[in-house]
Structures are given as C-alpha cells and as structure tokens.
Tab-separated table of C-alpha atoms in Angstrom:
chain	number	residue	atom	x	y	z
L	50	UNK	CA	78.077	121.522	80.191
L	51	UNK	CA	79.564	119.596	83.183
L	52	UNK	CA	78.277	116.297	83.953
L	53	UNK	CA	74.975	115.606	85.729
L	54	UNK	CA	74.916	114.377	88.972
L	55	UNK	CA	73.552	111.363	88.501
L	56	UNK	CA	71.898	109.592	85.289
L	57	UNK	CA	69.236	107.996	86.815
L	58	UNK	CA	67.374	111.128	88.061
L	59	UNK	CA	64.657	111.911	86.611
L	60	UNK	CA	65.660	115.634	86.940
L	61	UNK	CA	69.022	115.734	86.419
L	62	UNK	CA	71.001	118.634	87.430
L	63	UNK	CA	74.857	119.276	86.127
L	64	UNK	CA	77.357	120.846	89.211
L	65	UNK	CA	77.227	123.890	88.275
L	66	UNK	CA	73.407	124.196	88.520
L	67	UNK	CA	73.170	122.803	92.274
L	68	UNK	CA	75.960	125.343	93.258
L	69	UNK	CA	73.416	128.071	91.450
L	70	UNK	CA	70.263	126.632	93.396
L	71	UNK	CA	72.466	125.855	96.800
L	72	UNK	CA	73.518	130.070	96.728
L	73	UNK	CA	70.041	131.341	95.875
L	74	UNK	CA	67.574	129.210	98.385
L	75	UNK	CA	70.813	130.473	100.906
L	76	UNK	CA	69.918	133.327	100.710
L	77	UNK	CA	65.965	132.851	101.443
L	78	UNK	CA	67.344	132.138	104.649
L	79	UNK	CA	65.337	129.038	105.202
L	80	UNK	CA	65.247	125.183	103.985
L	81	UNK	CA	63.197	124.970	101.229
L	82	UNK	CA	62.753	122.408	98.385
L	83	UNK	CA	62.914	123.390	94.192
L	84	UNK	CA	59.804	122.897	92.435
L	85	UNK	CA	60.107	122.330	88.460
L	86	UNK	CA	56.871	121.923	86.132
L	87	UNK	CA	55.633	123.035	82.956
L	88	UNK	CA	52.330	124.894	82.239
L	89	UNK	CA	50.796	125.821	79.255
L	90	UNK	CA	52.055	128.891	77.169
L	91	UNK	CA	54.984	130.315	75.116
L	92	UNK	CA	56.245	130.804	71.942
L	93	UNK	CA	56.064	126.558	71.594
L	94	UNK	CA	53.304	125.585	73.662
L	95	UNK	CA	54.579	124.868	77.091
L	96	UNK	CA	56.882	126.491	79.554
L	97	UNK	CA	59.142	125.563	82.459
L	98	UNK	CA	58.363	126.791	85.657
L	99	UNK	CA	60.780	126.584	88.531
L	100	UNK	CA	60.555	128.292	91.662
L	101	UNK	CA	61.371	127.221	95.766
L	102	UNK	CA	58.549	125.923	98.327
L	103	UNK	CA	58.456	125.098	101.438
L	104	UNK	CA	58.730	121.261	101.979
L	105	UNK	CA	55.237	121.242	103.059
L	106	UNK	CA	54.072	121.716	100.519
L	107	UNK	CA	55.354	118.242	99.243
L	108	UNK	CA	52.214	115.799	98.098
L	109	UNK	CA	52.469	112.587	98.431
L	110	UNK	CA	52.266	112.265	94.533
L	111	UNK	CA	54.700	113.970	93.602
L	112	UNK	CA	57.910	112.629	92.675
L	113	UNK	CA	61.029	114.054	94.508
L	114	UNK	CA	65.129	113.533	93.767
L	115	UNK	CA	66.649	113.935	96.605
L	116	UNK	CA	70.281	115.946	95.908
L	117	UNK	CA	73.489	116.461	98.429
L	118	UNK	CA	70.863	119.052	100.947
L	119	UNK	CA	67.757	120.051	99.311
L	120	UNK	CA	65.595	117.997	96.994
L	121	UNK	CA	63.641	118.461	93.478
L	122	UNK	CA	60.350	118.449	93.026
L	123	UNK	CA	58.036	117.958	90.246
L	124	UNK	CA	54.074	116.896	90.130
L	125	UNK	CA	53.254	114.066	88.331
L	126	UNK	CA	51.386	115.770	85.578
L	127	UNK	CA	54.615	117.484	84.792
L	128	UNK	CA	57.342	114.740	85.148
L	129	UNK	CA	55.586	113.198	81.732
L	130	UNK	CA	57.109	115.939	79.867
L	131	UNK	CA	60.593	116.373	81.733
L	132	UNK	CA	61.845	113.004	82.688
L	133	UNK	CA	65.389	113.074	81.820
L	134	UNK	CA	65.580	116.922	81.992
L	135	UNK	CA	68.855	118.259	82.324
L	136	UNK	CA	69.311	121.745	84.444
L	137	UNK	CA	72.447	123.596	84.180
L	138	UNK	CA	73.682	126.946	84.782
L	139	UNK	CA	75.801	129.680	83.428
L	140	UNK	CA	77.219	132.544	84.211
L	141	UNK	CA	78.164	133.898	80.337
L	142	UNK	CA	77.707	137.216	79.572
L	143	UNK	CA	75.154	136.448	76.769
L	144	UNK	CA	73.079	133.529	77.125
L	145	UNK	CA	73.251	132.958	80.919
L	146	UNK	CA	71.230	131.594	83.182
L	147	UNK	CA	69.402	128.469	84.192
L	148	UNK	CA	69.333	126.188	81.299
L	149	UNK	CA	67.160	123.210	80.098
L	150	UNK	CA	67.815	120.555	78.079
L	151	UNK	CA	64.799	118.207	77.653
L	152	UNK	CA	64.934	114.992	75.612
L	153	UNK	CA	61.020	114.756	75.451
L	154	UNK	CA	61.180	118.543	73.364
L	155	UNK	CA	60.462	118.180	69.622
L	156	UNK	CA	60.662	121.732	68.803
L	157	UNK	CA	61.932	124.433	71.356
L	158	UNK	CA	61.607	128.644	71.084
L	159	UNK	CA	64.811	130.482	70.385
L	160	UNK	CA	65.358	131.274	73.678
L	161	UNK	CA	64.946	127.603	75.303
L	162	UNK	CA	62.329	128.777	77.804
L	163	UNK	CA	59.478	127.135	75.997
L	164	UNK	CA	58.823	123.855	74.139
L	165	UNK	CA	56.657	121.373	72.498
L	166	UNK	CA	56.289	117.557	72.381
C-alpha cells in the first residue's frame, strides 16, 4: 500500500487511490465531490458505499476532507464507523479494486466489502 496522503484525515486516501478517483469523476465530465458511508447489510453487518455527487448536495453536517481538486465526503452518522479509514486502489489481476482498510472493523467478510464493529 503506498502511503496516505495525510494522517490526520479522517478519510484517508493512499496515491494510488486519488489517481483512481481523479480518472473516473474525469470522465463524468463534470466537478463532482466522492461520497463514502456505510449502510446496513452484508455478509458482516454493514457495507461501504461510495459513489460521486454533485457538490450541492453537500449539508452543512457533513464532514468533508478536502484533497489536491475534489473533496471527500461522508455524513456524520457514517464517519462514527470510518474515521481513520484508509482507501486505496489496485490494479492486480485478482483482488483489484478500491480497497478499505478500517481500524473501527472487528470482524470483516472475505471479500473486505462488508464489516462489523
């Protein structure tokens, strides 16, 4: 894993992941902002969501990192089970893909799409 942008994020996000977000909201061909959560479900109780949105969509309770061009965004509900969340990204073959490693997870699926606290 390369190292995370900065430590005291509450999101963090490693290089390699902001190059992955920076080349797919490019190509929605507008400036929009990355929205990460959790909701209930999967194989260990709770999932990560993370999709774009338009920066209007911004309340003014929800806590946002701001990175080099686009910012993070997470509601507050959500932030109580991510803070410290590390993204990353890779390319591999076999177990590519958008990564999360969350030190509030006391048990996580087999896949690492799911957790529980």
């Amino acid at each position: 894993m390369t190292q995370a942008i900065s430590e005291k994020r509450g999101i963090q996000m490693t290089d390699s992941a902001v190059r992955q977000v920076l080349a797919l909201r490019e190509k929605q061909g507008k400036d929009l902002c990355l929205r990460v959560g959790v909701r209930q479900g999967g194989c260990s109780g709770m999932s990560y969501v993370m999709d774009f949105a338009d920066p209007s969509t911004v309340k003014s309770d929800d806590e946002v990192f701001d990175y080099d061009g686009f910012q993070v965004v997470c509601d507050r509900k959500s932030i109580l089970y991510l803070y410290g969340l590390v993204l990353d990204f890779s390319d591999a073959m076999i177990g590519g893909g958008f990564q999360f490693t969350n030190p509030n997870a006391t048990q996580t699926c087999g896949c690492g799409s799911s957790f529980s606290t």
